Amino acid sequence: ANPAGEVAISSEQKVYDVVLKQAALVKDQRRKIDKPDMVVPGTLLREAYDRCGEVCAEYAKTFYLGTLLMTPERRRAIWAIYVWCRRTDELVDGPNASHITPSALDRWETRLEDLFAGRPYDMFDAALSDTVSRFPVDIQPFKDMIEGMRMDLKKSRYNNFDELYLYCYYVAGTVGLMSVPVMGIAPESLATTESVYNAALALGIANQLTNILRDVGEDARRGRIYLPQDELAQAGLSDEDVFNGKVTDKWRNFMKKQIKRARMFFEEAEKGVTELSQASRWPVWASLLLYRQILDEIEANDYNNFTKRAYVSKVKKLAALPVAYGRSLI
């Protein structure tokens, strides 16, 4: 409780409220079979979805390959969601990021509300507008992702993991909540809807934590540290140590704990992947297995994420695809 006598609500509780709301939207569809392929009214919408697919193929090749196994309607919908997320992320990380202001993000949110109301601005908006009219997707995760972009404009430090968790939810956990209604839960699944959404949320958190650990040096050069300040202090480290970029035993021990936490979220995510519709599992398994390997590469680099960027080689990526496919069949 704070001095005013009010009970403090943790970030996880705030996020769980969003999970419950989204899960409630899909409970009625738990045992319905896939709808038939959509009838596209005119060529413009078809072209919009095709263009979304091209963007996905260009920037997320492995994930794109996995989507090809999905039903045509679900495949197009996932492409539309991917493109919106990418465009939103590029507002603060893209080539024009230095010119982005809070008011620009406010306009982007208004535009989001318009497309949910069936008033798209361009062809990419039109694809997402059609998607949200066909699937039980709530607007809140989309709004929350924009809130994560706002955080990037005004916040460059995180006092503890509770604060960092909320940021990871905003910028990545939201993607899982957007995607599950489209990917669908297997009709034979006995898992609760909420548990599947929690697993999807965990995958987003795990992926973002992995991004953060991979990009420590790159973020530091921009004056940003996405690491819990209290845990840095407990490890005997400071912001200066991060900016200096020297790998020490203190840093190695700190990184081991951060990697362990990320892997825990990946393990939580695995529980939900098997509950998705079979045709939707492969891209999710591929994403999970490949992203988790980045943590292995950080270890292989002796925890030097200051000057070495951990990446998964093309050979390892190709080797992971049949493994992901095999798991999708289980």
Coordinates of C-alpha atoms in Angstrom, one line a residue, residues 18-268:
V18 CA -6.3 -7.3 -20.6
V19 CA -5.8 -11.1 -21.0
L20 CA -9.1 -11.9 -19.3
K21 CA -10.9 -9.4 -21.5
Q22 CA -9.4 -10.8 -24.7
A23 CA -10.0 -14.4 -23.7
A24 CA -13.6 -13.7 -23.0
L25 CA -14.1 -12.6 -26.6
V26 CA -13.0 -16.0 -28.0
K27 CA -14.6 -18.4 -25.5
D28 CA -17.7 -18.8 -27.7
Q29 CA -15.5 -19.9 -30.6
R30 CA -13.6 -22.6 -28.8
R31 CA -15.2 -25.6 -30.5
K32 CA -16.1 -24.1 -33.8
I33 CA -14.3 -25.3 -37.0
D34 CA -12.5 -22.9 -39.3
K35 CA -14.7 -20.7 -41.3
P36 CA -14.5 -21.0 -45.1
D37 CA -12.1 -18.8 -47.0
M38 CA -13.3 -15.2 -47.1
V39 CA -15.0 -13.8 -50.2
V40 CA -12.9 -10.7 -51.0
P41 CA -15.1 -7.8 -52.1
G42 CA -13.2 -6.5 -55.1
T43 CA -9.5 -6.6 -55.9
L44 CA -8.4 -3.7 -53.7
L45 CA -8.7 -5.7 -50.5
R46 CA -7.1 -8.7 -52.1
E47 CA -4.2 -6.5 -53.2
A48 CA -3.9 -5.1 -49.7
Y49 CA -3.6 -8.5 -48.1
D50 CA -1.1 -9.6 -50.8
R51 CA 1.0 -6.5 -50.1
C52 CA 1.0 -7.4 -46.3
G53 CA 2.2 -10.8 -47.3
E54 CA 5.1 -9.3 -49.3
V55 CA 6.1 -7.2 -46.3
C56 CA 6.0 -10.2 -44.0
A57 CA 8.0 -12.3 -46.4
E58 CA 10.7 -9.5 -46.7
Y59 CA 11.2 -8.8 -43.0
A60 CA 10.2 -12.0 -41.3
K61 CA 11.1 -14.8 -43.7
T62 CA 11.0 -17.8 -41.3
F63 CA 7.7 -16.7 -39.8
Y64 CA 6.3 -16.0 -43.2
L65 CA 7.1 -19.6 -44.3
G66 CA 5.2 -20.9 -41.3
T67 CA 2.1 -18.9 -42.1
L68 CA 1.8 -20.6 -45.5
L69 CA 0.6 -23.7 -43.6
M70 CA -2.3 -21.8 -42.1
T71 CA -5.8 -21.5 -43.7
P72 CA -5.9 -18.7 -46.3
E73 CA -8.1 -16.5 -44.1
R74 CA -6.0 -16.8 -41.0
R75 CA -2.8 -16.4 -43.0
R76 CA -3.9 -13.1 -44.5
A77 CA -5.1 -11.9 -41.1
I78 CA -1.7 -12.6 -39.4
W79 CA 0.0 -10.7 -42.2
A80 CA -2.2 -7.7 -41.7
I81 CA -1.5 -7.7 -37.9
Y82 CA 2.3 -8.2 -38.5
V83 CA 2.4 -5.2 -40.9
W84 CA 0.5 -2.9 -38.4
C85 CA 2.9 -3.9 -35.6
R86 CA 5.9 -3.3 -37.8
R87 CA 4.6 0.1 -38.9
T88 CA 3.9 1.0 -35.2
D89 CA 7.4 -0.1 -34.2
E90 CA 9.0 1.9 -36.9
L91 CA 7.4 5.1 -35.6
V92 CA 10.1 5.2 -32.9
D93 CA 12.8 2.9 -34.3
G94 CA 12.5 3.6 -38.0
P95 CA 14.3 6.2 -40.2
N96 CA 12.0 9.0 -39.2
A97 CA 12.0 8.2 -35.5
S98 CA 13.8 11.5 -34.5
H99 CA 10.8 13.4 -35.8
I100 CA 8.2 11.4 -34.0
T101 CA 6.4 13.3 -31.2
P102 CA 3.7 12.2 -28.7
S103 CA 1.1 14.0 -30.8
A104 CA 2.1 11.9 -33.8
L105 CA 1.4 8.8 -31.7
D106 CA -1.9 10.3 -30.7
R107 CA -2.8 10.6 -34.3
W108 CA -1.7 7.0 -35.0
E109 CA -4.0 5.9 -32.2
T110 CA -6.9 7.9 -33.6
R111 CA -6.2 6.2 -37.0
L112 CA -6.3 2.8 -35.2
E113 CA -9.7 3.6 -33.7
D114 CA -10.9 4.6 -37.2
L115 CA -9.8 1.4 -38.8
F116 CA -11.5 -0.6 -36.0
A117 CA -14.6 1.4 -36.8
G118 CA -14.3 0.4 -40.5
R119 CA -12.7 3.7 -41.7
P120 CA -9.2 2.7 -43.0
Y121 CA -6.8 5.3 -44.2
D122 CA -4.8 3.2 -46.7
M123 CA -4.5 -0.3 -48.1
F124 CA -2.6 -1.7 -45.0
D125 CA -5.3 -0.2 -42.7
A126 CA -8.0 -1.8 -44.9
A127 CA -6.5 -5.2 -44.5
L128 CA -6.4 -4.9 -40.7
S129 CA -9.9 -3.3 -40.7
D130 CA -11.2 -6.4 -42.5
T131 CA -9.3 -8.7 -40.2
V132 CA -10.7 -7.3 -37.0
S133 CA -14.2 -7.5 -38.4
R134 CA -13.8 -11.2 -39.0
F135 CA -12.0 -12.3 -35.8
P136 CA -12.7 -11.6 -32.1
V137 CA -9.8 -9.2 -31.7
D138 CA -10.0 -6.5 -29.1
I139 CA -8.5 -3.0 -29.7
Q140 CA -6.8 -2.8 -26.3
P141 CA -3.6 -4.8 -27.1
F142 CA -3.2 -2.5 -30.2
K143 CA -3.6 0.6 -28.0
D144 CA -1.2 -0.8 -25.5
M145 CA 1.5 -1.3 -28.2
I146 CA 1.2 2.4 -29.0
E147 CA 1.6 3.1 -25.3
G148 CA 4.8 1.2 -25.4
M149 CA 6.0 3.5 -28.2
R150 CA 5.1 6.5 -25.9
M151 CA 7.3 5.0 -23.2
D152 CA 10.2 4.8 -25.6
L153 CA 9.9 8.6 -26.2
K154 CA 10.1 9.5 -22.5
K155 CA 11.7 6.6 -20.6
S156 CA 15.2 5.2 -20.9
R157 CA 15.6 3.5 -17.5
Y158 CA 13.6 0.9 -15.6
N159 CA 13.8 0.8 -11.9
N160 CA 12.9 -2.8 -11.5
F161 CA 11.6 -5.8 -13.4
D162 CA 8.0 -4.9 -12.7
E163 CA 8.4 -1.8 -14.8
L164 CA 10.4 -3.7 -17.4
Y165 CA 7.7 -6.4 -17.6
L166 CA 5.0 -3.8 -18.3
Y167 CA 7.2 -2.3 -21.1
C168 CA 7.8 -5.8 -22.6
Y169 CA 4.0 -6.4 -22.5
Y170 CA 3.3 -3.2 -24.3
V171 CA 5.8 -3.7 -27.1
A172 CA 5.8 -7.5 -27.6
G173 CA 3.4 -9.3 -25.3
T174 CA 0.5 -7.5 -27.0
V175 CA 1.4 -9.3 -30.3
G176 CA 0.5 -12.6 -28.7
L177 CA -2.9 -11.3 -27.6
M178 CA -3.6 -9.9 -31.0
S179 CA -2.6 -13.2 -32.7
V180 CA -4.3 -16.0 -30.8
P181 CA -7.9 -15.1 -31.9
V182 CA -6.6 -15.4 -35.5
M183 CA -4.5 -18.5 -35.0
G184 CA -7.2 -20.3 -33.1
I185 CA -7.3 -22.8 -30.3
A186 CA -7.5 -26.4 -31.2
P187 CA -11.1 -27.8 -30.9
E188 CA -9.8 -30.8 -29.0
S189 CA -7.8 -28.6 -26.5
L190 CA -8.7 -29.0 -22.8
A191 CA -6.8 -26.0 -21.8
T192 CA -8.5 -22.9 -20.5
T193 CA -8.7 -20.0 -22.9
E194 CA -6.9 -17.8 -20.3
S195 CA -4.0 -20.2 -20.0
V196 CA -3.5 -20.2 -23.8
Y197 CA -3.5 -16.4 -23.7
N198 CA -1.0 -16.3 -20.8
A199 CA 1.3 -18.6 -22.8
A200 CA 1.1 -16.3 -25.8
L201 CA 1.8 -13.3 -23.5
A202 CA 4.8 -15.2 -22.1
L203 CA 6.2 -15.8 -25.6
G204 CA 6.0 -12.0 -26.3
I205 CA 7.7 -11.2 -23.0
A206 CA 10.4 -13.8 -23.7
N207 CA 11.1 -12.5 -27.2
Q208 CA 11.4 -8.9 -26.0
L209 CA 13.7 -9.8 -23.1
T210 CA 15.8 -11.7 -25.6
N211 CA 15.9 -8.6 -27.8
I212 CA 16.9 -6.5 -24.8
L213 CA 19.8 -8.8 -23.9
R214 CA 21.0 -9.1 -27.5
D215 CA 20.9 -5.3 -28.0
V216 CA 22.5 -4.0 -24.7
G217 CA 25.5 -2.4 -26.5
E218 CA 23.4 -1.0 -29.3
D219 CA 20.9 0.5 -26.9
A220 CA 23.7 1.9 -24.7
R221 CA 25.1 3.8 -27.6
R222 CA 21.7 5.5 -27.9
G223 CA 21.7 6.3 -24.1
R224 CA 19.2 3.6 -23.3
I225 CA 19.4 0.8 -20.7
Y226 CA 16.6 -1.7 -20.7
L227 CA 17.8 -3.6 -17.7
P228 CA 16.3 -3.5 -14.1
Q229 CA 18.3 -0.8 -12.2
D230 CA 17.9 -2.5 -8.9
E231 CA 19.2 -5.8 -10.2
L232 CA 22.2 -4.1 -11.8
A233 CA 23.0 -2.5 -8.4
Q234 CA 22.6 -5.8 -6.6
A235 CA 25.2 -7.3 -9.0
G236 CA 27.6 -4.4 -8.2
L237 CA 27.1 -2.8 -11.6
S238 CA 26.1 0.7 -12.6
D239 CA 25.0 2.6 -15.8
E240 CA 28.6 3.5 -16.3
D241 CA 29.6 -0.2 -16.5
V242 CA 27.0 -0.7 -19.2
F243 CA 28.2 2.3 -21.1
N244 CA 31.9 1.3 -20.8
G245 CA 30.9 -2.1 -22.2
K246 CA 33.5 -4.2 -20.4
V247 CA 32.7 -7.9 -19.8
T248 CA 33.6 -8.8 -16.2
D249 CA 32.7 -11.6 -13.9
K250 CA 30.1 -9.3 -12.3
W251 CA 28.6 -8.8 -15.8
R252 CA 28.6 -12.5 -16.6
N253 CA 26.8 -13.4 -13.4
F254 CA 24.3 -10.7 -14.0
M255 CA 23.7 -11.9 -17.5
K256 CA 23.3 -15.5 -16.4
K257 CA 20.4 -14.5 -14.2
Q258 CA 18.7 -12.4 -17.0
I259 CA 19.0 -15.2 -19.5
K260 CA 17.6 -17.7 -16.9
R261 CA 14.5 -15.4 -16.5
A262 CA 14.0 -15.2 -20.3
R263 CA 14.2 -19.0 -20.6
M264 CA 11.6 -19.3 -17.9
F265 CA 9.2 -17.3 -20.0
F266 CA 10.0 -19.4 -23.1
E267 CA 9.2 -22.5 -21.0
E268 CA 5.8 -21.0 -20.0

